[in-house]
Coordinates of N, CA, C and O in Angstrom, one line a residue:
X1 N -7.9 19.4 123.5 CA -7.1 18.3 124.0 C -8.1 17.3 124.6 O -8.9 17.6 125.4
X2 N -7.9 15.8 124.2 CA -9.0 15.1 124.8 C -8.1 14.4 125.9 O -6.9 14.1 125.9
X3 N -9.3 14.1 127.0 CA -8.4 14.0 128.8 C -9.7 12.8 128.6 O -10.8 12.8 128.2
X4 N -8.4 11.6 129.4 CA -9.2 10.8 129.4 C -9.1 10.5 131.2 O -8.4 11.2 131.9
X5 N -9.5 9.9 131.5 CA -9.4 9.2 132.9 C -7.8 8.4 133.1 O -8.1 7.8 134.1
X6 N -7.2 8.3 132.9 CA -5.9 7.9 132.9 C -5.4 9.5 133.5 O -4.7 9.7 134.5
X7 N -5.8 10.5 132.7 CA -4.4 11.5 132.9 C -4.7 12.4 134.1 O -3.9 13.1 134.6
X8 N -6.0 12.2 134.5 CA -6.5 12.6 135.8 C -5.9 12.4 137.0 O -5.4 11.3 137.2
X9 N -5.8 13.5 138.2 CA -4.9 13.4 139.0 C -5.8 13.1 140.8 O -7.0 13.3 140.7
X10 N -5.5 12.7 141.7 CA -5.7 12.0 142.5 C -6.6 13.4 143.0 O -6.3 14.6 142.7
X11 N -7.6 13.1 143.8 CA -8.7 14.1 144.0 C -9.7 15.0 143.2 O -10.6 15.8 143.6
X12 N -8.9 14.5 141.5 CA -9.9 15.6 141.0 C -11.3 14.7 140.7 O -11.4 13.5 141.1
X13 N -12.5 15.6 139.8 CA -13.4 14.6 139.7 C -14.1 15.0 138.1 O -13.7 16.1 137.7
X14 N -14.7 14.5 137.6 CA -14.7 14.8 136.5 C -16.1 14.1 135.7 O -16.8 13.4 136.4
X15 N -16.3 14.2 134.9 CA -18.0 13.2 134.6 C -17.0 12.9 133.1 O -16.0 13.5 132.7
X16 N -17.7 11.5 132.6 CA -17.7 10.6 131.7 C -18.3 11.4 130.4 O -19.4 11.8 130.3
X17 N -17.3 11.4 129.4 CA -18.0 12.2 127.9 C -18.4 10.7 127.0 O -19.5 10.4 126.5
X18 N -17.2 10.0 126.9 CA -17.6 8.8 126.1 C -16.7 7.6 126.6 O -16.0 7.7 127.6
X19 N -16.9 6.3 125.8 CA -16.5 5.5 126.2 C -15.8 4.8 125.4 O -16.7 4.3 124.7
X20 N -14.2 4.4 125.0 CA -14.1 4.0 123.5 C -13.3 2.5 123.2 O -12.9 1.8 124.1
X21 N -13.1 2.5 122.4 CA -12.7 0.7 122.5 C -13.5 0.0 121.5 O -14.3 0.4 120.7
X22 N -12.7 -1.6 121.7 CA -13.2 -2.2 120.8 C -14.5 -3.1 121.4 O -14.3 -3.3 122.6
X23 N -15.8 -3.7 121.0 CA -17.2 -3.9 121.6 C -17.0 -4.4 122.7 O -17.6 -4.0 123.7
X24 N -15.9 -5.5 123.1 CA -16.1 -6.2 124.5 C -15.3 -5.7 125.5 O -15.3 -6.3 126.5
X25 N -14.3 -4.4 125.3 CA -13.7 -3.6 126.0 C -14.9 -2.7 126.4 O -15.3 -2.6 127.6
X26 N -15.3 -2.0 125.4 CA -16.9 -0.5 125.9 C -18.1 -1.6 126.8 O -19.0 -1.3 127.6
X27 N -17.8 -2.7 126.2 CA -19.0 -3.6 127.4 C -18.9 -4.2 128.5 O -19.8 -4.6 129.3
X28 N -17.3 -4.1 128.6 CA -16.9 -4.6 129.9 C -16.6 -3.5 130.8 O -16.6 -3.6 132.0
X29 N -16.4 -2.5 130.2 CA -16.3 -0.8 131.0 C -17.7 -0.4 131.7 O -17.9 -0.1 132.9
X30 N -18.8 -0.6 130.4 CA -19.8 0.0 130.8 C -20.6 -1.1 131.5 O -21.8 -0.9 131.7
X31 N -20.0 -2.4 132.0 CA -20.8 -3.3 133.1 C -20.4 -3.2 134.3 O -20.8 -3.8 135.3
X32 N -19.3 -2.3 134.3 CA -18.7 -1.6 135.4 C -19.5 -0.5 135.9 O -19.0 0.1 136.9
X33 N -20.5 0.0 135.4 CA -21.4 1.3 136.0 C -20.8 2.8 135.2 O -21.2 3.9 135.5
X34 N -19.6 2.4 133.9 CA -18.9 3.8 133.8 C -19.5 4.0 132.7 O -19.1 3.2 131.8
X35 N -20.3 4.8 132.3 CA -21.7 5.3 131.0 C -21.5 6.6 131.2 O -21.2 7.1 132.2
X36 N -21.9 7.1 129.8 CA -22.0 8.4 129.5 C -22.7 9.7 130.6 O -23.9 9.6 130.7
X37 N -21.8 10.8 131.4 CA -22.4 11.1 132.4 C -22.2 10.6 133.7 O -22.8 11.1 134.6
X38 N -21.5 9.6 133.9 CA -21.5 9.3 135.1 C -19.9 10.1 136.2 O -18.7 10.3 135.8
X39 N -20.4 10.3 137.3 CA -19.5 11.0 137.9 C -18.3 10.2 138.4 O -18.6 9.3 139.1
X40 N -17.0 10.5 138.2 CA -16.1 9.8 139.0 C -14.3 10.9 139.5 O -13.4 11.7 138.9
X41 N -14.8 10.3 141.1 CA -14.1 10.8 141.7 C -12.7 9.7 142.0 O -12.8 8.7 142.6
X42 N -11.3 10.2 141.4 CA -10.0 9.8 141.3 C -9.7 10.1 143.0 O -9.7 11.2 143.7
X43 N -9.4 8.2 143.6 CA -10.1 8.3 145.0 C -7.9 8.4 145.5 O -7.4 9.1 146.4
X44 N -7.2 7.4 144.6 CA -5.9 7.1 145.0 C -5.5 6.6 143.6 O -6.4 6.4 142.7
X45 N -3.9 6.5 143.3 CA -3.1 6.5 142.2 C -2.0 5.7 142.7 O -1.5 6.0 143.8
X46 N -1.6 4.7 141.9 CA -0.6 4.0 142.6 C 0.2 4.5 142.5 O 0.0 5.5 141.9
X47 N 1.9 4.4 142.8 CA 2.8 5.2 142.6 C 3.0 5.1 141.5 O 3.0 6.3 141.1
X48 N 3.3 3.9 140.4 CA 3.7 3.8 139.1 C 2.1 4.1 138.4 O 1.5 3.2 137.8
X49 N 1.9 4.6 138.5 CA 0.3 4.9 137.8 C -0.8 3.7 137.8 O -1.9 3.7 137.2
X50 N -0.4 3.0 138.3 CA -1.4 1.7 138.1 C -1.6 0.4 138.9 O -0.9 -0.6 138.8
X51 N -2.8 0.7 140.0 CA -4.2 0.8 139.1 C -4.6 2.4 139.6 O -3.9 3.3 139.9
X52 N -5.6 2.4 139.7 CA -6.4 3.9 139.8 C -7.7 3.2 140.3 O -8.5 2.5 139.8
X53 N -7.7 3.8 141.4 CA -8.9 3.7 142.3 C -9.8 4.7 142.5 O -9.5 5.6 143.2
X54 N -10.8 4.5 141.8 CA -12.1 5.5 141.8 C -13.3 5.7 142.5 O -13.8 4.5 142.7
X55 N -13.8 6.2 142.8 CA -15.4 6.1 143.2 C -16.8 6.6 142.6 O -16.8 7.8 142.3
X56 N -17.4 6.2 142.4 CA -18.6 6.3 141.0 C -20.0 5.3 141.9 O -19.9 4.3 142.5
X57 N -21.2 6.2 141.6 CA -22.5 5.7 141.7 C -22.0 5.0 143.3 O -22.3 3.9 143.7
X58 N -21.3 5.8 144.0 CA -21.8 5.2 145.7 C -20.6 3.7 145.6 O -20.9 2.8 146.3
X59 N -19.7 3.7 145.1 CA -18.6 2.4 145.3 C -17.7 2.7 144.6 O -17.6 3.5 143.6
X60 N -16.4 1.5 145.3 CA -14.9 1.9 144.8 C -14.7 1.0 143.3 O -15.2 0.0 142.9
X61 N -13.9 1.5 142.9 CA -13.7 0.8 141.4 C -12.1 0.9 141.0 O -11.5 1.9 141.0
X62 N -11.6 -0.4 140.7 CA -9.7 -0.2 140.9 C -10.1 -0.5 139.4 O -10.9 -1.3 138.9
X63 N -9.3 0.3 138.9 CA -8.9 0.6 136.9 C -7.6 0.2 136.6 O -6.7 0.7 137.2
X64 N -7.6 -0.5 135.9 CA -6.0 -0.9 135.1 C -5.7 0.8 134.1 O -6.6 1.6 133.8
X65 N -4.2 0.9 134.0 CA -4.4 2.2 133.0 C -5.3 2.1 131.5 O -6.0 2.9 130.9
X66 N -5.1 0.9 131.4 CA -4.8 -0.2 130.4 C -6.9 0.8 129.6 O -7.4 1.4 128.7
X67 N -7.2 0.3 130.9 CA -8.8 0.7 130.5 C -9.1 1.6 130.9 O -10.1 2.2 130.4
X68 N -8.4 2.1 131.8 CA -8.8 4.0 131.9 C -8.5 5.2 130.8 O -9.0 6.4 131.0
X69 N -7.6 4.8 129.3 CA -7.1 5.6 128.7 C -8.4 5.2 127.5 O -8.4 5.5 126.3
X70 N -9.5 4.6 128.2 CA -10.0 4.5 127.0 C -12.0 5.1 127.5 O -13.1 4.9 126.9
X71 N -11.5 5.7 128.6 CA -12.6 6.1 129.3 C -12.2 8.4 128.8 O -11.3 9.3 128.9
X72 N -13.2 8.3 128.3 CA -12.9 10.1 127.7 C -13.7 11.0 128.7 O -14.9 11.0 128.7
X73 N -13.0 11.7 129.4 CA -13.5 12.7 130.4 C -13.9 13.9 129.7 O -13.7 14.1 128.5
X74 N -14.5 15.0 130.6 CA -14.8 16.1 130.2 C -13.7 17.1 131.1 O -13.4 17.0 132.3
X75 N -13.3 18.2 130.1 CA -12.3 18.7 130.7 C -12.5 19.2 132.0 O -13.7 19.3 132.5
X76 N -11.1 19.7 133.0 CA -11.9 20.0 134.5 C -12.8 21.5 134.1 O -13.9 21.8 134.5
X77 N -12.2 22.0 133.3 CA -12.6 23.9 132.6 C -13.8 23.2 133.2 O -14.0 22.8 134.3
X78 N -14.6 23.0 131.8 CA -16.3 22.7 131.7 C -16.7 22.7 132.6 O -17.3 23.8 132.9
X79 N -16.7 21.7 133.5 CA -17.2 21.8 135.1 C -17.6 22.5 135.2 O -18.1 22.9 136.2

């Protein structure tokens, strides 16, 4: 099952497997600091799911779902 950052639940944390989209979506993600490997901790969740507020490389980051379903995590197992 692939788990992307969208389906992630408020406190867990998870590292970055890939990043997927069309070029100016994966470039605008990844000018955000979110690259392959990078750690992100699911900091709060809005009630209706959206946005999603994260923490990564030392700062907060608010995500539309919109672009989090296109952010591919590694499952929590692996950890």
């Amino acid at each position: 099952m692939t788990v992307t950052l969208k389906d992630l639940k408020k406190g867990d944390k998870s590292k970055v497997k890939k990043v997927k989209g069309d070029g100016p979506t994966i470039r605008r993600i990844m000018d955000m600091g979110i690259t392959k490997g990078t750690e992100i901790y699911i900091r709060k969740v809005a009630p209706l799911g959206d946005p999603i507020q994260v923490n990564l490389r030392g700062y907060e980051l608010t995500l539309r779902k919109e672009d989090a379903k296109n952010i591919i995590m590694e499952d929590l197992d692996e950890l």
